[in-house]
Amino acid sequence: MMEPNYFDDAAATWDNEPRRIAMMKVVGEAILREARPTKEMDALDYGCGTGLVGLFILPHVRSVTGADSSSAMLDVLRKKITESGVGNMSAIGLDLQHDPLPAERYHLIITNMTLHHVADTGAVLKAFHELLLPGGTLCIADLDTEPGIFHPPHAAASVHHNGFDRGELRSQLEEIGFEQVRDATAHTIRRPVQDGSEHDFPVFLITARRPR
């Protein structure tokens, strides 16, 4: 995931970015459309940040566990949970590159704009496979390959991948043991980059199932 210091510094104002809120809604709707969650499902939101996507899908599942490596982001999420009074969402500190797998298993795992901040994506994808119940669904939303201009300089140190080639990521998931792997374009972010010009950055949603 992102370097904790970057996330910790950004946590207090993370939800103040309109583009981020707009993307969360579109990605959340794409997850609902593609994964079709039900009230019998327990979900893990990995790299949850302040819980934007997890809280969006919460009404459609039995429970959501938000997991992140940033304590400040989790503090913001816990405050949201307390203030809203929801009883079916929790927040845990977790970095699947280094931490032991939690004991719980999930029907649905979502990860939004997190994977490009993960150095060892293979290890994390394998962990997702282990954490899913048989028949469970993985949803990955992230950037298509881009020329390294998406992130501002203060965030660039936390980036390990300038997006992903969808075909390569699908193949990697299939090699791990996922099936029914498919992708769609969930959103396109239009934003200015460092030189002031505006660029479009497509965001894909890949869904994959652990075999029953």
C-alpha angles and dihedrals in degrees: 000000000000118000105275093232092060092048093043092053092047099042100091094056100028094110094049095082111096093202090056093051092047092050092048091057094048093046091045091052090049090052091051090049098046102034098034095207120203136204089259092065130098112205136201118209103199116199086015097167107184091350100256097146096032092055090046093058095036095095089056100053138048095247143348126211111199113208128188141148094228114089091196093055090049090050089057091048093048089052090052091050092050095045094046093046095224113160100192101064128076136174127223136178109243138157109180092198091067113008128082115258113267116246094241123093125207142212092212134026121189128184121180123195090335107103095072087062091055116095097197102041092166092060092048094047090051089050090053089054090052093047095052121089115234107284091021124142131234120204119193120185115185146130126293112237109294133178096257097269101107098087125062116241095260090058099039095088089065094054119100099169131034091221125296141271103243095215093052092048092049090051091049091053092049091050089053090054106266120138136197089038112178139156139210136175106259100179145344118226114210111195142145118260130209096285091053097251121126121241137183117233115189117216116208129204114212118190125192136170132220107229117254 
